[in-house]
Amino acid sequence: MTANFTPSPEVQEALDQSRPVVALESTIITHGMPYPHNVETARMVEDEVRQAGAVPATVAVIDGALRVGLGATPLETLARSTGVAKLSRADLAVCMAQGGTGSTTVSATMIAAHLAGISVFATGGIGGVHRGAEQSFDISADLQELAQTPVTVVCAGAKAILDLPKTLETLETLGVPVIAYGQDALPAFWSRDSGLPAPLRLDDAAQIARAHRMRAALGLPGGQLIANPVPPEHDIPADTLHPLIVQAQSEAQAQGIAGKPVTPFMLRRIFELTEGQSLATNIALIRNNARLAAQIAVEMACQLPS
Ligand code: PSU
Ligand code: MN
């Protein structure tokens, strides 16, 4: 480990004692939600993990150090900052070399989690193949990361702003298991049902932990994607969202928004067009994912050979 890579004392102690730890990302804080909802949500998510018996480890780069487990002050500072870099696999090392500060996306958070020895990570929705990718070539680095880094990622499905059939096809090509939790349908972030069947289904945390261990035993690289449907009371049906997504996307196109800013722009416009309903759903689904991720981490710790 280098001096630039520093799990917090609490996280390091839990890992040393083989106690359950759940990694959390920070792009959702800096680019996914407005202040102060972002920092409030980050705290609630950490509390969910603790209540379920695991230690939360929020990941970010602060002044060149890759931090795994953020204290209250850096979390608040990050949440208030504007113009923070959004780091994926491609940008992580350069940001650190420059002594910069940035939030980590799913791909960079998986890298940090794996370096620290954390096997489970909770987020909202992963990135994927964007609509119109046949023109733009915009495919999130999250997919390649799932193919190579052995972390089980709990999300609420890929964001509905993406091309979900193409995202599923790409994940299959990359050898990533996409596992719906407790239902047959693939959830689509704000909606419980995307209208697509999920390739795989598991119904409890112990099975998910076993499948993770089985991949390792087989020598298969990469992680698992768990798609956990948002609780029913917060579901926004896909049909309700569809026209709003189409509208937001045509606005993005008209304004020439491309690359990294696309996802933050889309999330903000859906928030505005649903008059805040999408944010309440986003918060509910992240908390729900944190709970399941903690249960999986607890099972993984129980299943450790003694
Ligand atoms: N989930 C959310 N909000 C977010 C993201 C996920 O609820 O802001 C972030 C994640 O960090 C994910 C990133 O890795 O969006 C994907 O960005 P892109 O499409 O540019 O790869
Ligand atoms: Mn992209």
CSV table of N, CA and C in Angstrom, one decimal, residues 27-111:
chain,number,residue,atom,x,y,z
A,27,THR,N,-19.7,9.9,-6.1
A,27,THR,CA,-20.2,10.7,-7.3
A,27,THR,C,-21.6,11.0,-7.1
A,28,ILE,N,-22.3,10.1,-6.5
A,28,ILE,CA,-23.7,10.3,-6.2
A,28,ILE,C,-23.9,11.5,-5.3
A,29,ILE,N,-22.9,11.8,-4.4
A,29,ILE,CA,-22.9,13.0,-3.5
A,29,ILE,C,-22.6,14.2,-4.3
A,30,THR,N,-21.6,14.2,-5.1
A,30,THR,CA,-21.1,15.4,-5.8
A,30,THR,C,-21.9,15.7,-7.1
A,31,HIS,N,-22.3,14.7,-7.8
A,31,HIS,CA,-22.9,14.9,-9.1
A,31,HIS,C,-24.3,14.3,-9.2
A,32,GLY,N,-24.8,13.6,-8.2
A,32,GLY,CA,-26.1,12.9,-8.4
A,32,GLY,C,-27.2,13.6,-7.7
A,33,MET,N,-27.0,14.5,-6.7
A,33,MET,CA,-28.0,15.1,-5.9
A,33,MET,C,-27.6,16.5,-5.5
A,34,PRO,N,-28.6,17.4,-5.3
A,34,PRO,CA,-28.3,18.7,-4.9
A,34,PRO,C,-28.0,18.8,-3.4
A,35,TYR,N,-27.2,19.8,-2.9
A,35,TYR,CA,-27.0,20.0,-1.5
A,35,TYR,C,-28.2,20.6,-0.9
A,36,PRO,N,-28.6,20.3,0.3
A,36,PRO,CA,-28.0,19.4,1.3
A,36,PRO,C,-28.5,18.0,1.2
A,37,HIS,N,-29.4,17.7,0.2
A,37,HIS,CA,-30.0,16.3,0.2
A,37,HIS,C,-28.8,15.3,0.0
A,38,ASN,N,-27.8,15.7,-0.7
A,38,ASN,CA,-26.7,14.8,-0.9
A,38,ASN,C,-26.0,14.3,0.3
A,39,VAL,N,-25.7,15.3,1.2
A,39,VAL,CA,-24.9,14.9,2.4
A,39,VAL,C,-25.8,14.2,3.4
A,40,GLU,N,-27.1,14.7,3.5
A,40,GLU,CA,-28.1,14.0,4.3
A,40,GLU,C,-28.2,12.5,3.9
A,41,THR,N,-28.3,12.3,2.6
A,41,THR,CA,-28.5,11.0,2.1
A,41,THR,C,-27.2,10.1,2.4
A,42,ALA,N,-26.0,10.7,2.2
A,42,ALA,CA,-24.8,10.0,2.5
A,42,ALA,C,-24.8,9.5,3.9
A,43,ARG,N,-25.2,10.4,4.8
A,43,ARG,CA,-25.2,10.0,6.3
A,43,ARG,C,-26.3,8.9,6.5
A,44,MET,N,-27.4,9.1,5.9
A,44,MET,CA,-28.5,8.1,6.1
A,44,MET,C,-28.0,6.7,5.6
A,45,VAL,N,-27.3,6.7,4.5
A,45,VAL,CA,-26.9,5.5,3.9
A,45,VAL,C,-25.8,4.8,4.8
A,46,GLU,N,-24.9,5.6,5.3
A,46,GLU,CA,-23.9,5.1,6.3
A,46,GLU,C,-24.6,4.5,7.5
A,47,ASP,N,-25.7,5.2,8.0
A,47,ASP,CA,-26.5,4.6,9.1
A,47,ASP,C,-27.1,3.3,8.8
A,48,GLU,N,-27.7,3.2,7.6
A,48,GLU,CA,-28.3,1.9,7.2
A,48,GLU,C,-27.3,0.8,7.3
A,49,VAL,N,-26.1,1.0,6.8
A,49,VAL,CA,-25.1,0.0,6.8
A,49,VAL,C,-24.8,-0.4,8.2
A,50,ARG,N,-24.6,0.6,9.1
A,50,ARG,CA,-24.3,0.3,10.5
A,50,ARG,C,-25.4,-0.5,11.2
A,51,GLN,N,-26.7,0.0,10.9
A,51,GLN,CA,-27.8,-0.7,11.6
A,51,GLN,C,-27.9,-2.2,11.2
A,52,ALA,N,-27.4,-2.5,9.9
A,52,ALA,CA,-27.4,-3.9,9.5
A,52,ALA,C,-26.2,-4.6,9.9
A,53,GLY,N,-25.3,-4.0,10.7
A,53,GLY,CA,-24.2,-4.7,11.3
A,53,GLY,C,-22.9,-4.7,10.5
A,54,ALA,N,-22.7,-3.7,9.6
A,54,ALA,CA,-21.5,-3.6,8.8
A,54,ALA,C,-20.9,-2.2,9.0
A,55,VAL,N,-19.7,-2.0,8.6
A,55,VAL,CA,-19.0,-0.7,8.7
A,55,VAL,C,-19.0,-0.1,7.3
A,56,PRO,N,-19.5,1.2,7.2
A,56,PRO,CA,-19.5,1.9,5.9
A,56,PRO,C,-18.2,2.4,5.5
A,57,ALA,N,-17.8,2.4,4.3
A,57,ALA,CA,-16.6,2.9,3.8
A,57,ALA,C,-16.8,3.8,2.5
A,58,THR,N,-17.1,5.1,2.7
A,58,THR,CA,-17.3,6.0,1.6
A,58,THR,C,-16.0,6.3,1.0
A,59,VAL,N,-15.9,6.2,-0.3
A,59,VAL,CA,-14.6,6.4,-1.1
A,59,VAL,C,-14.6,7.7,-1.8
A,60,ALA,N,-13.5,8.4,-1.7
A,60,ALA,CA,-13.2,9.6,-2.5
A,60,ALA,C,-11.7,9.9,-2.5
A,61,VAL,N,-11.3,10.8,-3.5
A,61,VAL,CA,-9.9,11.3,-3.4
A,61,VAL,C,-9.9,12.7,-2.8
A,62,ILE,N,-9.2,12.8,-1.7
A,62,ILE,CA,-9.1,14.1,-1.0
A,62,ILE,C,-7.6,14.6,-1.0
A,63,ASP,N,-7.4,15.7,-1.7
A,63,ASP,CA,-6.0,16.2,-1.7
A,63,ASP,C,-5.0,15.1,-2.1
A,64,GLY,N,-5.3,14.4,-3.1
A,64,GLY,CA,-4.4,13.4,-3.6
A,64,GLY,C,-4.4,12.0,-3.0
A,65,ALA,N,-5.1,11.9,-1.8
A,65,ALA,CA,-5.2,10.6,-1.1
A,65,ALA,C,-6.5,9.9,-1.5
A,66,LEU,N,-6.3,8.6,-1.8
A,66,LEU,CA,-7.5,7.8,-2.1
A,66,LEU,C,-8.0,7.3,-0.7
A,67,ARG,N,-9.1,7.9,-0.3
A,67,ARG,CA,-9.7,7.6,1.1
A,67,ARG,C,-10.7,6.6,1.0
A,68,VAL,N,-10.7,5.6,1.9
A,68,VAL,CA,-11.7,4.6,2.0
A,68,VAL,C,-12.3,4.7,3.4
A,69,GLY,N,-13.4,5.3,3.6
A,69,GLY,CA,-14.0,5.7,4.9
A,69,GLY,C,-13.7,7.2,5.1
A,70,LEU,N,-14.8,8.0,5.0
A,70,LEU,CA,-14.6,9.4,5.1
A,70,LEU,C,-15.2,9.8,6.5
A,71,GLY,N,-14.6,10.7,7.2
A,71,GLY,CA,-15.2,11.3,8.4
A,71,GLY,C,-16.3,12.3,8.0
A,72,ALA,N,-17.0,12.8,9.0
A,72,ALA,CA,-18.1,13.8,8.8
A,72,ALA,C,-17.6,15.1,8.1
A,73,THR,N,-16.4,15.6,8.4
A,73,THR,CA,-16.0,16.8,7.9
A,73,THR,C,-15.6,16.7,6.4
A,74,PRO,N,-14.8,15.8,6.0
A,74,PRO,CA,-14.6,15.6,4.5
A,74,PRO,C,-15.8,15.4,3.7
A,75,LEU,N,-16.8,14.6,4.3
A,75,LEU,CA,-18.0,14.3,3.6
A,75,LEU,C,-18.8,15.6,3.4
A,76,GLU,N,-18.9,16.5,4.4
A,76,GLU,CA,-19.6,17.7,4.3
A,76,GLU,C,-18.9,18.7,3.3
A,77,THR,N,-17.6,18.7,3.3
A,77,THR,CA,-16.8,19.6,2.4
A,77,THR,C,-17.1,19.1,0.9
A,78,LEU,N,-17.0,17.8,0.7
A,78,LEU,CA,-17.2,17.3,-0.6
A,78,LEU,C,-18.6,17.6,-1.1
A,79,ALA,N,-19.6,17.5,-0.2
A,79,ALA,CA,-21.0,17.7,-0.6
A,79,ALA,C,-21.3,19.1,-1.0
A,80,ARG,N,-20.5,20.1,-0.3
A,80,ARG,CA,-20.7,21.5,-0.6
A,80,ARG,C,-19.9,22.0,-1.8
A,81,SER,N,-18.9,21.2,-2.2
A,81,SER,CA,-18.0,21.7,-3.3
A,81,SER,C,-18.7,21.6,-4.6
A,82,THR,N,-18.4,22.6,-5.5
A,82,THR,CA,-18.9,22.5,-6.9
A,82,THR,C,-17.7,22.3,-7.7
A,83,GLY,N,-17.9,21.7,-8.9
A,83,GLY,CA,-16.7,21.6,-9.8
A,83,GLY,C,-15.7,20.5,-9.4
A,84,VAL,N,-16.1,19.6,-8.5
A,84,VAL,CA,-15.2,18.5,-8.1
A,84,VAL,C,-15.1,17.5,-9.3
A,85,ALA,N,-13.9,16.9,-9.5
A,85,ALA,CA,-13.7,16.0,-10.6
A,85,ALA,C,-14.5,14.7,-10.4
A,86,LYS,N,-15.1,14.1,-11.5
A,86,LYS,CA,-15.8,12.9,-11.4
A,86,LYS,C,-14.8,11.8,-11.9
A,87,LEU,N,-14.4,10.9,-11.0
A,87,LEU,CA,-13.3,10.0,-11.4
A,87,LEU,C,-13.7,8.6,-11.7
A,88,SER,N,-13.3,8.1,-12.8
A,88,SER,CA,-13.5,6.7,-13.1
A,88,SER,C,-12.1,6.1,-13.2
A,89,ARG,N,-12.0,4.8,-13.7
A,89,ARG,CA,-10.7,4.2,-13.8
A,89,ARG,C,-9.7,5.0,-14.5
A,90,ALA,N,-10.1,5.7,-15.6
A,90,ALA,CA,-9.2,6.5,-16.4
A,90,ALA,C,-8.5,7.6,-15.7
A,91,ASP,N,-9.3,8.3,-14.8
A,91,ASP,CA,-8.8,9.5,-14.2
A,91,ASP,C,-8.2,9.4,-12.9
A,92,LEU,N,-8.4,8.3,-12.2
A,92,LEU,CA,-8.1,8.2,-10.8
A,92,LEU,C,-6.6,8.5,-10.5
A,93,ALA,N,-5.7,7.9,-11.2
A,93,ALA,CA,-4.3,8.1,-10.8
A,93,ALA,C,-3.8,9.5,-11.1
A,94,VAL,N,-4.3,10.1,-12.2
A,94,VAL,CA,-3.8,11.4,-12.6
A,94,VAL,C,-4.3,12.4,-11.5
A,95,CYS,N,-5.5,12.3,-11.1
A,95,CYS,CA,-6.0,13.2,-10.0
A,95,CYS,C,-5.2,13.0,-8.7
A,96,MET,N,-4.8,11.8,-8.4
A,96,MET,CA,-4.0,11.6,-7.2
A,96,MET,C,-2.6,12.1,-7.3
A,97,ALA,N,-2.0,11.9,-8.5
A,97,ALA,CA,-0.7,12.4,-8.8
A,97,ALA,C,-0.6,13.9,-8.7
A,98,GLN,N,-1.7,14.6,-9.0
A,98,GLN,CA,-1.7,16.1,-9.0
A,98,GLN,C,-2.1,16.6,-7.6
A,99,GLY,N,-2.4,15.7,-6.7
A,99,GLY,CA,-2.9,16.1,-5.3
A,99,GLY,C,-4.3,16.7,-5.3
A,100,GLY,N,-5.1,16.2,-6.3
A,100,GLY,CA,-6.4,16.8,-6.5
A,100,GLY,C,-7.5,16.1,-5.6
A,101,THR,N,-8.7,16.6,-5.8
A,101,THR,CA,-9.8,16.1,-5.0
A,101,THR,C,-10.9,15.7,-6.0
A,102,GLY,N,-11.5,14.5,-5.9
A,102,GLY,CA,-12.5,14.1,-6.8
A,102,GLY,C,-13.4,13.0,-6.1
A,103,SER,N,-14.6,12.9,-6.7
A,103,SER,CA,-15.5,11.9,-6.2
A,103,SER,C,-15.3,10.7,-7.1
A,104,THR,N,-15.6,9.5,-6.6
A,104,THR,CA,-15.4,8.3,-7.3
A,104,THR,C,-16.7,7.7,-7.8
A,105,THR,N,-16.7,7.3,-9.1
A,105,THR,CA,-17.9,6.7,-9.7
A,105,THR,C,-17.8,5.2,-9.3
A,106,VAL,N,-18.7,4.4,-9.9
A,106,VAL,CA,-18.8,3.0,-9.6
A,106,VAL,C,-17.4,2.3,-9.9
A,107,SER,N,-16.8,2.7,-11.1
A,107,SER,CA,-15.6,2.0,-11.5
A,107,SER,C,-14.5,2.3,-10.5
A,108,ALA,N,-14.3,3.6,-10.2
A,108,ALA,CA,-13.2,4.0,-9.3
A,108,ALA,C,-13.4,3.4,-7.9
A,109,THR,N,-14.7,3.4,-7.5
A,109,THR,CA,-15.0,2.9,-6.1
A,109,THR,C,-14.7,1.4,-6.0
A,110,MET,N,-15.0,0.7,-7.1
A,110,MET,CA,-14.7,-0.8,-7.1
A,110,MET,C,-13.2,-1.0,-7.0
A,111,ILE,N,-12.4,-0.2,-7.7
A,111,ILE,CA,-10.9,-0.3,-7.6
A,111,ILE,C,-10.5,-0.1,-6.2
